[in-house]
Tab-separated table of C-alpha atoms in Angstrom:
chain	number	residue	atom	x	y	z
A	9	MET	CA	-13.063	-12.575	16.048
A	10	SER	CA	-11.616	-13.105	19.687
A	11	ARG	CA	-7.985	-12.365	20.267
A	12	LEU	CA	-7.547	-16.133	21.165
A	13	SER	CA	-9.168	-17.194	18.236
A	14	PHE	CA	-7.180	-14.992	16.079
A	15	PHE	CA	-4.024	-15.926	17.564
A	16	PHE	CA	-4.591	-19.646	17.002
A	17	LYS	CA	-5.582	-18.800	13.453
A	18	ARG	CA	-2.274	-17.189	12.842
A	19	LEU	CA	-0.194	-19.790	14.607
A	20	VAL	CA	-1.548	-22.501	12.116
A	21	ARG	CA	-0.675	-20.295	8.983
A	22	MET	CA	2.521	-19.274	10.562
A	23	ASP	CA	5.692	-18.923	8.380
A	24	TRP	CA	8.029	-20.208	10.831
A	25	LYS	CA	11.128	-19.831	8.859
A	26	ALA	CA	10.386	-16.118	8.288
A	27	MET	CA	9.501	-15.797	11.964
A	28	TRP	CA	12.898	-17.416	12.951
A	29	GLN	CA	14.856	-15.234	10.568
A	30	THR	CA	12.928	-12.108	12.063
A	31	THR	CA	14.001	-12.938	15.659
A	32	GLY	CA	17.621	-13.081	14.334
A	33	LEU	CA	17.491	-10.044	12.735
A	34	LEU	CA	15.864	-8.356	15.945
A	35	LYS	CA	18.511	-10.098	18.061
A	36	GLU	CA	21.197	-8.316	16.367
A	37	ARG	CA	19.365	-4.889	16.523
A	38	SER	CA	18.127	-5.016	20.087
A	39	GLY	CA	20.745	-6.891	21.894
A	40	LYS	CA	18.419	-9.061	23.464
A	41	SER	CA	18.487	-12.554	23.349
A	42	ARG	CA	16.207	-14.733	21.126
A	43	ALA	CA	14.428	-16.508	24.007
A	44	TRP	CA	13.631	-13.003	25.190
A	45	LEU	CA	12.297	-12.031	21.907
A	46	LEU	CA	10.149	-15.264	21.613
A	47	CYS	CA	8.651	-14.845	24.690
A	48	ASP	CA	7.916	-11.168	24.356
A	49	MET	CA	6.580	-11.790	20.838
A	50	LEU	CA	4.204	-14.409	22.211
A	51	TYR	CA	2.945	-11.809	24.793
A	52	CYS	CA	2.189	-9.123	22.197
A	53	ALA	CA	0.365	-11.898	20.084
A	54	LEU	CA	-1.834	-12.705	22.926
A	55	LYS	CA	-2.319	-9.438	24.395
A	56	TYR	CA	-2.360	-6.997	21.196
A	57	ASN	CA	-3.008	-9.502	18.218
A	58	ALA	CA	0.420	-8.638	16.910
A	59	GLY	CA	2.303	-10.887	14.541
A	60	TYR	CA	5.875	-10.957	14.307
A	61	VAL	CA	5.832	-8.652	11.346
A	62	ASP	CA	4.040	-6.093	13.426
A	63	TYR	CA	6.478	-6.438	16.212
A	64	LYS	CA	9.390	-5.921	13.966
A	65	ILE	CA	7.976	-2.985	11.879
A	66	ALA	CA	6.815	-1.235	15.129
A	67	GLN	CA	9.964	-2.205	17.150
A	68	MET	CA	7.641	-3.451	19.886
A	69	TYR	CA	10.632	-4.392	21.718
A	70	LYS	CA	11.370	-1.057	22.525
A	71	LEU	CA	8.012	-0.047	23.719
A	72	ASN	CA	6.308	-0.327	27.016
A	73	ASP	CA	2.441	-1.201	27.249
A	74	ALA	CA	1.234	2.153	27.147
A	75	GLN	CA	2.968	2.611	23.820
A	76	ARG	CA	2.090	-0.839	22.626
A	77	LYS	CA	-1.607	-0.047	23.231
A	78	THR	CA	-1.732	2.631	20.521
A	79	GLN	CA	-0.180	0.387	17.583
A	80	ILE	CA	-2.699	-0.775	14.795
A	81	THR	CA	-1.518	-4.500	14.532
A	82	ARG	CA	-2.682	-6.739	12.142
A	83	GLY	CA	-5.505	-8.297	14.329
A	84	LEU	CA	-7.046	-4.920	14.908
A	85	SER	CA	-6.580	-3.803	11.348
A	86	ASN	CA	-8.327	-6.736	10.192
A	87	THR	CA	-11.276	-6.011	12.664
A	88	ILE	CA	-11.428	-2.298	11.396
A	89	VAL	CA	-11.650	-3.324	7.869
A	90	ARG	CA	-14.306	-6.080	8.255
A	91	ARG	CA	-16.351	-3.643	10.533
A	92	MET	CA	-16.207	-0.657	8.098
A	93	ASN	CA	-16.200	-2.613	4.768
A	94	ASP	CA	-19.143	-4.331	3.475
A	95	LYS	CA	-17.653	-7.693	1.745
A	96	ALA	CA	-20.305	-7.500	-0.974
A	97	TYR	CA	-18.546	-4.329	-2.410
A	98	TRP	CA	-14.958	-5.463	-2.163
A	99	HIS	CA	-15.121	-6.474	-5.871
A	100	PHE	CA	-15.293	-2.619	-6.960
A	101	PHE	CA	-11.586	-2.266	-5.680
A	102	ASP	CA	-10.085	-5.739	-5.791
A	103	ASP	CA	-10.768	-6.207	-9.609
A	104	LYS	CA	-8.605	-3.718	-11.328
A	105	ALA	CA	-10.873	-3.163	-14.594
A	106	THR	CA	-13.937	-2.723	-12.311
A	107	PHE	CA	-12.228	-0.160	-10.443
A	108	ASN	CA	-10.903	1.777	-13.598
A	109	ASP	CA	-14.291	1.759	-15.002
A	110	LEU	CA	-16.127	3.144	-11.921
A	111	PHE	CA	-13.357	5.753	-11.099
A	112	LYS	CA	-12.594	6.475	-14.946
A	113	GLU	CA	-12.529	10.463	-14.484
A	114	GLU	CA	-10.115	10.123	-11.473
A	115	VAL	CA	-7.973	7.263	-13.426
A	116	GLY	CA	-7.650	9.409	-16.647
A	117	ARG	CA	-5.592	6.975	-18.892
A	118	GLY	CA	-5.879	4.478	-21.507
A	119	TRP	CA	-6.318	0.946	-20.388
A	120	MET	CA	-7.993	-2.389	-21.596
A	121	LYS	CA	-8.937	-5.607	-20.056
A	122	VAL	CA	-7.105	-8.613	-21.334
A	123	SER	CA	-8.464	-12.124	-21.450
A	124	ALA	CA	-8.898	-15.230	-23.795
A	125	GLU	CA	-11.764	-13.235	-25.431
A	126	THR	CA	-9.495	-10.488	-26.639
A	127	THR	CA	-9.257	-10.151	-30.263
A	128	LEU	CA	-6.060	-9.514	-31.811
A	129	ASP	CA	-7.502	-6.455	-33.707
A	130	GLU	CA	-8.723	-4.550	-30.598
A	131	PHE	CA	-5.281	-5.692	-28.840
A	132	THR	CA	-3.014	-4.379	-31.811
A	133	ALA	CA	-5.157	-1.125	-32.053
A	134	PHE	CA	-4.503	-0.432	-28.549
A	135	LEU	CA	-0.789	-1.256	-28.741
A	136	ALA	CA	-0.930	1.223	-31.602
A	137	GLU	CA	-1.943	3.974	-29.792
A	138	TYR	CA	0.303	3.451	-26.428
A	139	GLY	CA	3.561	2.456	-26.722
A	140	ASP	CA	4.727	2.453	-22.920
A	141	LEU	CA	2.436	0.246	-20.782
A	142	ILE	CA	2.079	-1.274	-17.341
A	143	ALA	CA	0.504	-4.867	-17.304
A	144	LYS	CA	-1.087	-6.152	-13.980
A	145	PRO	CA	-2.916	-9.250	-12.763
A	146	LEU	CA	-6.481	-8.164	-12.579
A	147	GLU	CA	-6.344	-8.862	-8.892
A	148	GLY	CA	-3.525	-8.885	-6.292
A	149	SER	CA	-1.544	-6.759	-4.094
A	150	SER	CA	2.008	-5.731	-3.088
A	151	GLY	CA	3.001	-5.093	-6.622
A	152	VAL	CA	3.366	-8.870	-7.283
A	153	GLY	CA	3.074	-9.576	-11.059
A	154	ILE	CA	3.325	-5.838	-12.070
A	155	GLU	CA	5.547	-5.508	-15.302
A	156	ARG	CA	6.538	-2.431	-17.758
A	157	PHE	CA	6.431	-3.188	-21.414
A	158	THR	CA	7.300	-0.878	-24.309
A	159	ARG	CA	6.971	-0.976	-28.098
A	160	ASP	CA	10.434	-2.996	-28.451
A	161	HIS	CA	8.431	-5.839	-26.474
A	162	TRP	CA	5.698	-6.521	-29.131
A	163	GLU	CA	6.161	-4.602	-32.327
A	164	GLY	CA	5.754	-7.116	-35.163
A	165	ARG	CA	4.898	-9.918	-32.864
A	166	GLU	CA	1.689	-8.734	-31.372
A	167	ALA	CA	-0.211	-12.003	-31.384
A	168	GLU	CA	2.834	-13.723	-29.411
A	169	PHE	CA	2.857	-10.816	-27.034
A	170	LEU	CA	-0.853	-11.442	-26.137
A	171	GLN	CA	-0.305	-14.865	-25.473
A	172	GLU	CA	2.728	-14.003	-23.430
A	173	LEU	CA	0.364	-11.851	-21.385
A	174	LEU	CA	-2.172	-14.309	-20.891
A	175	ASP	CA	0.317	-17.076	-19.787
A	176	LYS	CA	1.593	-14.522	-17.201
A	177	GLN	CA	-2.050	-14.319	-16.264
A	178	ILE	CA	-1.972	-10.436	-16.802
A	179	GLY	CA	-5.710	-9.155	-16.872
A	180	ILE	CA	-5.195	-5.374	-17.422
A	181	ILE	CA	-2.990	-3.355	-19.659
A	182	GLU	CA	-2.584	0.468	-19.039
A	183	GLU	CA	-0.916	3.505	-20.630
A	184	ARG	CA	2.052	4.371	-18.183
A	185	VAL	CA	1.525	7.269	-15.942
A	186	ILE	CA	4.214	9.957	-16.583
A	187	GLN	CA	4.951	11.526	-13.262
A	188	HIS	CA	5.313	15.208	-12.350
A	189	PRO	CA	8.964	16.156	-12.648
A	190	ARG	CA	9.222	16.915	-9.118
A	191	MET	CA	8.318	13.414	-8.076
A	192	SER	CA	10.813	12.219	-10.555
A	193	GLU	CA	13.390	14.186	-8.625
A	194	MET	CA	12.898	11.973	-5.670
A	195	CYS	CA	13.081	8.590	-7.605
A	196	PRO	CA	12.785	8.316	-11.504
A	197	THR	CA	12.406	4.586	-11.825
A	198	SER	CA	9.225	4.323	-10.466
A	199	VAL	CA	5.849	6.410	-10.194
A	200	ASN	CA	6.165	7.428	-6.547
A	201	THR	CA	2.450	7.201	-5.209
A	202	ILE	CA	0.898	9.126	-2.334
A	203	ARG	CA	-1.121	6.446	-0.102
A	204	ILE	CA	-4.392	8.476	1.250
A	205	ALA	CA	-6.755	6.519	3.399
A	206	THR	CA	-10.244	7.696	3.965
A	207	LEU	CA	-12.427	6.869	6.616
A	208	LEU	CA	-16.201	7.535	6.863
A	209	GLY	CA	-16.381	6.872	10.448
A	210	ASP	CA	-19.210	7.299	13.167
A	211	LYS	CA	-17.676	10.289	14.724
A	212	LYS	CA	-16.437	12.146	11.524
A	213	GLN	CA	-15.289	11.493	7.811
A	214	GLY	CA	-12.186	12.452	6.365
A	215	ILE	CA	-8.373	11.507	5.909
A	216	VAL	CA	-6.820	9.376	8.482
A	217	TYR	CA	-3.313	9.463	6.949
A	218	ALA	CA	-1.119	9.970	4.301
A	219	PHE	CA	2.331	8.430	3.135
A	220	LEU	CA	4.494	9.004	0.076
A	221	ARG	CA	5.667	5.698	-1.176
A	222	ILE	CA	9.159	5.857	-2.958
A	223	GLY	CA	10.803	3.655	-5.306
A	224	ASN	CA	14.482	2.531	-4.744
A	225	GLY	CA	15.410	1.265	-8.239
A	226	ASN	CA	12.640	-1.055	-9.240
A	227	VAL	CA	9.504	-0.269	-11.287
A	228	MET	CA	7.425	-0.383	-8.303
A	229	ASP	CA	7.302	2.054	-5.518
A	230	ASN	CA	5.777	-0.550	-3.089
A	231	VAL	CA	7.456	-1.418	0.094
A	232	ASP	CA	7.058	-4.929	-0.797
A	233	GLN	CA	9.083	-4.301	-3.830
A	234	GLY	CA	12.147	-2.633	-1.998
A	235	GLY	CA	10.520	0.921	-1.741
A	236	MET	CA	10.039	3.052	1.267
A	237	ALA	CA	7.777	5.475	2.689
A	238	ALA	CA	7.464	8.764	4.540
A	239	ARG	CA	4.795	10.556	6.328
A	240	VAL	CA	2.863	13.381	4.785
A	241	ASP	CA	1.657	16.316	6.765
A	242	LEU	CA	-2.142	16.788	5.891
A	243	ALA	CA	-2.249	20.412	6.142
A	244	SER	CA	0.987	21.082	3.946
A	245	GLY	CA	1.651	18.303	1.886
A	246	LYS	CA	5.213	18.172	3.061
A	247	LEU	CA	7.018	15.162	4.373
A	248	LEU	CA	7.363	14.817	7.999
A	249	THR	CA	9.604	11.967	8.459
A	250	VAL	CA	12.412	9.943	7.247
A	251	GLY	CA	12.124	7.472	4.794
A	252	ALA	CA	11.657	3.832	5.945
A	253	ASP	CA	11.591	0.408	4.496
A	254	LYS	CA	10.234	-2.733	5.630
A	255	LYS	CA	13.637	-3.758	6.654
A	256	GLY	CA	13.937	-1.011	9.200
A	257	ASN	CA	16.296	1.033	7.196
A	258	THR	CA	15.874	4.780	7.546
A	259	PHE	CA	16.950	7.562	4.604
A	260	THR	CA	17.348	11.250	5.241
A	261	HIS	CA	18.076	11.503	1.780
A	262	HIS	CA	17.029	9.345	-1.121
A	263	PRO	CA	20.023	7.061	-1.651
A	264	MET	CA	19.749	7.026	-5.540
A	265	THR	CA	19.079	10.716	-6.335
A	266	GLY	CA	20.241	12.589	-3.061
A	267	THR	CA	16.756	14.351	-2.673
A	268	SER	CA	16.031	15.286	0.741
A	269	ILE	CA	13.098	13.469	2.258
A	270	ILE	CA	12.037	15.497	5.354
A	271	GLY	CA	10.461	18.637	4.088
A	272	PHE	CA	9.883	17.410	0.351
A	273	GLU	CA	6.665	19.146	-0.847
A	274	VAL	CA	4.268	16.890	-2.979
A	275	PRO	CA	2.627	18.736	-5.782
A	276	PHE	CA	-1.212	19.053	-6.188
A	277	PHE	CA	-1.445	17.661	-2.546
A	278	GLU	CA	-4.817	19.718	-2.054
A	279	GLU	CA	-6.099	18.504	-5.288
A	280	ALA	CA	-5.132	14.747	-4.287
A	281	LYS	CA	-7.104	14.865	-1.075
A	282	GLU	CA	-10.072	16.394	-2.667
A	283	MET	CA	-10.145	13.796	-5.026
A	284	CYS	CA	-9.953	10.987	-2.528
A	285	LEU	CA	-12.432	12.708	-0.509
A	286	LYS	CA	-14.974	12.743	-3.170
A	287	ALA	CA	-14.449	9.274	-4.449
A	288	ALA	CA	-14.733	7.955	-0.797
A	289	GLN	CA	-18.453	8.819	-1.269
A	290	LYS	CA	-18.929	6.752	-4.367
A	291	VAL	CA	-19.336	3.520	-2.831
A	292	PRO	CA	-20.269	4.291	0.740
A	293	GLN	CA	-20.555	0.859	1.857
A	294	MET	CA	-16.788	0.681	1.574
A	295	ARG	CA	-16.082	3.155	4.610
A	296	PHE	CA	-12.151	2.687	4.945
A	297	VAL	CA	-10.347	2.774	1.639
A	298	ALA	CA	-6.638	3.553	1.031
A	299	TRP	CA	-6.093	5.380	-2.439
A	300	ASP	CA	-3.030	5.029	-4.192
A	301	VAL	CA	-2.406	8.575	-6.024
A	302	ALA	CA	0.104	9.462	-8.589
A	303	ILE	CA	0.921	13.069	-9.547
A	304	THR	CA	1.391	14.005	-13.148
A	305	GLU	CA	1.995	17.504	-14.553
A	306	LYS	CA	-1.673	18.106	-14.878
A	307	GLY	CA	-2.863	16.895	-11.409
A	308	PRO	CA	-3.428	13.707	-9.556
A	309	VAL	CA	-4.776	10.337	-10.811
A	310	PHE	CA	-5.614	7.079	-8.971
A	311	ILE	CA	-3.475	4.208	-9.431
A	312	GLU	CA	-5.838	1.857	-7.548
A	313	GLY	CA	-7.895	1.676	-4.365
A	314	ASN	CA	-7.590	-0.695	-1.700
A	315	SER	CA	-10.623	-2.345	0.075
A	316	PHE	CA	-8.360	-3.982	2.596
A	317	PRO	CA	-5.750	-1.436	3.541
A	318	SER	CA	-2.286	-2.376	4.617
A	319	HIS	CA	-1.569	-1.535	8.493
A	320	ALA	CA	2.466	-2.137	7.876
A	321	VAL	CA	3.376	1.137	6.189
A	322	PRO	CA	1.509	3.607	8.781
A	323	GLN	CA	3.142	1.653	11.670
A	324	PHE	CA	6.840	2.023	10.777
A	325	ALA	CA	8.601	2.867	13.970
A	326	ALA	CA	10.587	5.740	12.218
A	327	HIS	CA	7.451	7.556	11.509
A	328	TYR	CA	6.688	7.663	15.352
A	329	PRO	CA	9.656	8.234	17.173
A	330	ASP	CA	7.820	8.744	20.568
A	331	GLY	CA	6.414	5.225	20.273
A	332	ILE	CA	2.902	6.422	20.211
A	333	GLY	CA	1.317	4.684	17.181
A	334	ILE	CA	-1.402	5.473	14.747
A	335	MET	CA	-4.377	4.421	16.801
A	336	ARG	CA	-4.743	8.051	17.804
A	337	GLU	CA	-5.680	9.181	14.642
A	338	PHE	CA	-8.280	6.425	13.986
A	339	ARG	CA	-9.920	7.349	17.378
A	340	GLU	CA	-10.865	10.603	15.751
A	341	PHE	CA	-12.978	9.067	13.447
A	342	ILE	CA	-14.350	5.747	15.092
A	343	ASP	CA	-14.242	3.967	18.630
A	344	ILE	CA	-11.609	1.339	18.922
């Protein structure tokens, strides 16, 4: 898709209210006028396929053209995904039950699919075995629709509970992952996962980037659910940067626990990398996958794999204080 075609497609689907709110926020942060920001956003949209969210998270109003060229914007991200991933194989990752079955060794926990065909007997037997569950829609992203349930929610009313899940369009229930105590020290309310992106590139194969996603009081660590992220050094497994959220707030220490973010070392990081690199070969038609990995006391496990990796978290301006974006990492693997 050409830049102009992508621009007009996005223009039609634009959330104008959100865009207007974003320019108001950036007006306060940058000291620039709303008119200047709107004109600059339009320039970046036409030249770099950057949406207003790209513009905000990368703080493009601070960058010169040389720096802006290094950003992976939404338009460029879409092009990379469609080039690297055969859509006929997306379902292995988009359907959570299919993913759990294909990567059952790496998932390493109990789960069952929930549908109108689910019998009360099999449902009750599963609930008897696992007293702490995470319920998810069968498809979806950004943590939308995910809830946690404990035995108090269903004991003595299993049939009603099954119907409630169906009414909420829950498609899968899973044994809750108990994360490594060190990870709980960062944030105990959510399972704090590592987003590890593998790329089977034309130049080389390996890991493009890794970020630790950190919760901030909610059940989910996702940045769309109020969480934050910090970049992980691929060699050491230590956090290189401050935590940053989607609103542009930055944190040197976690606001709830006081745990220092920069320098925090992720347990079992080498094992997590090895698991992702091995899994990347299982569906070679999916050459660019972002894996969400939880760390337990026994080692890493998969939460899910993403067929259409978000470009937002890897582009937070706080993670690239020199203004040079993540394109340089991608260019080690593929030509862009």
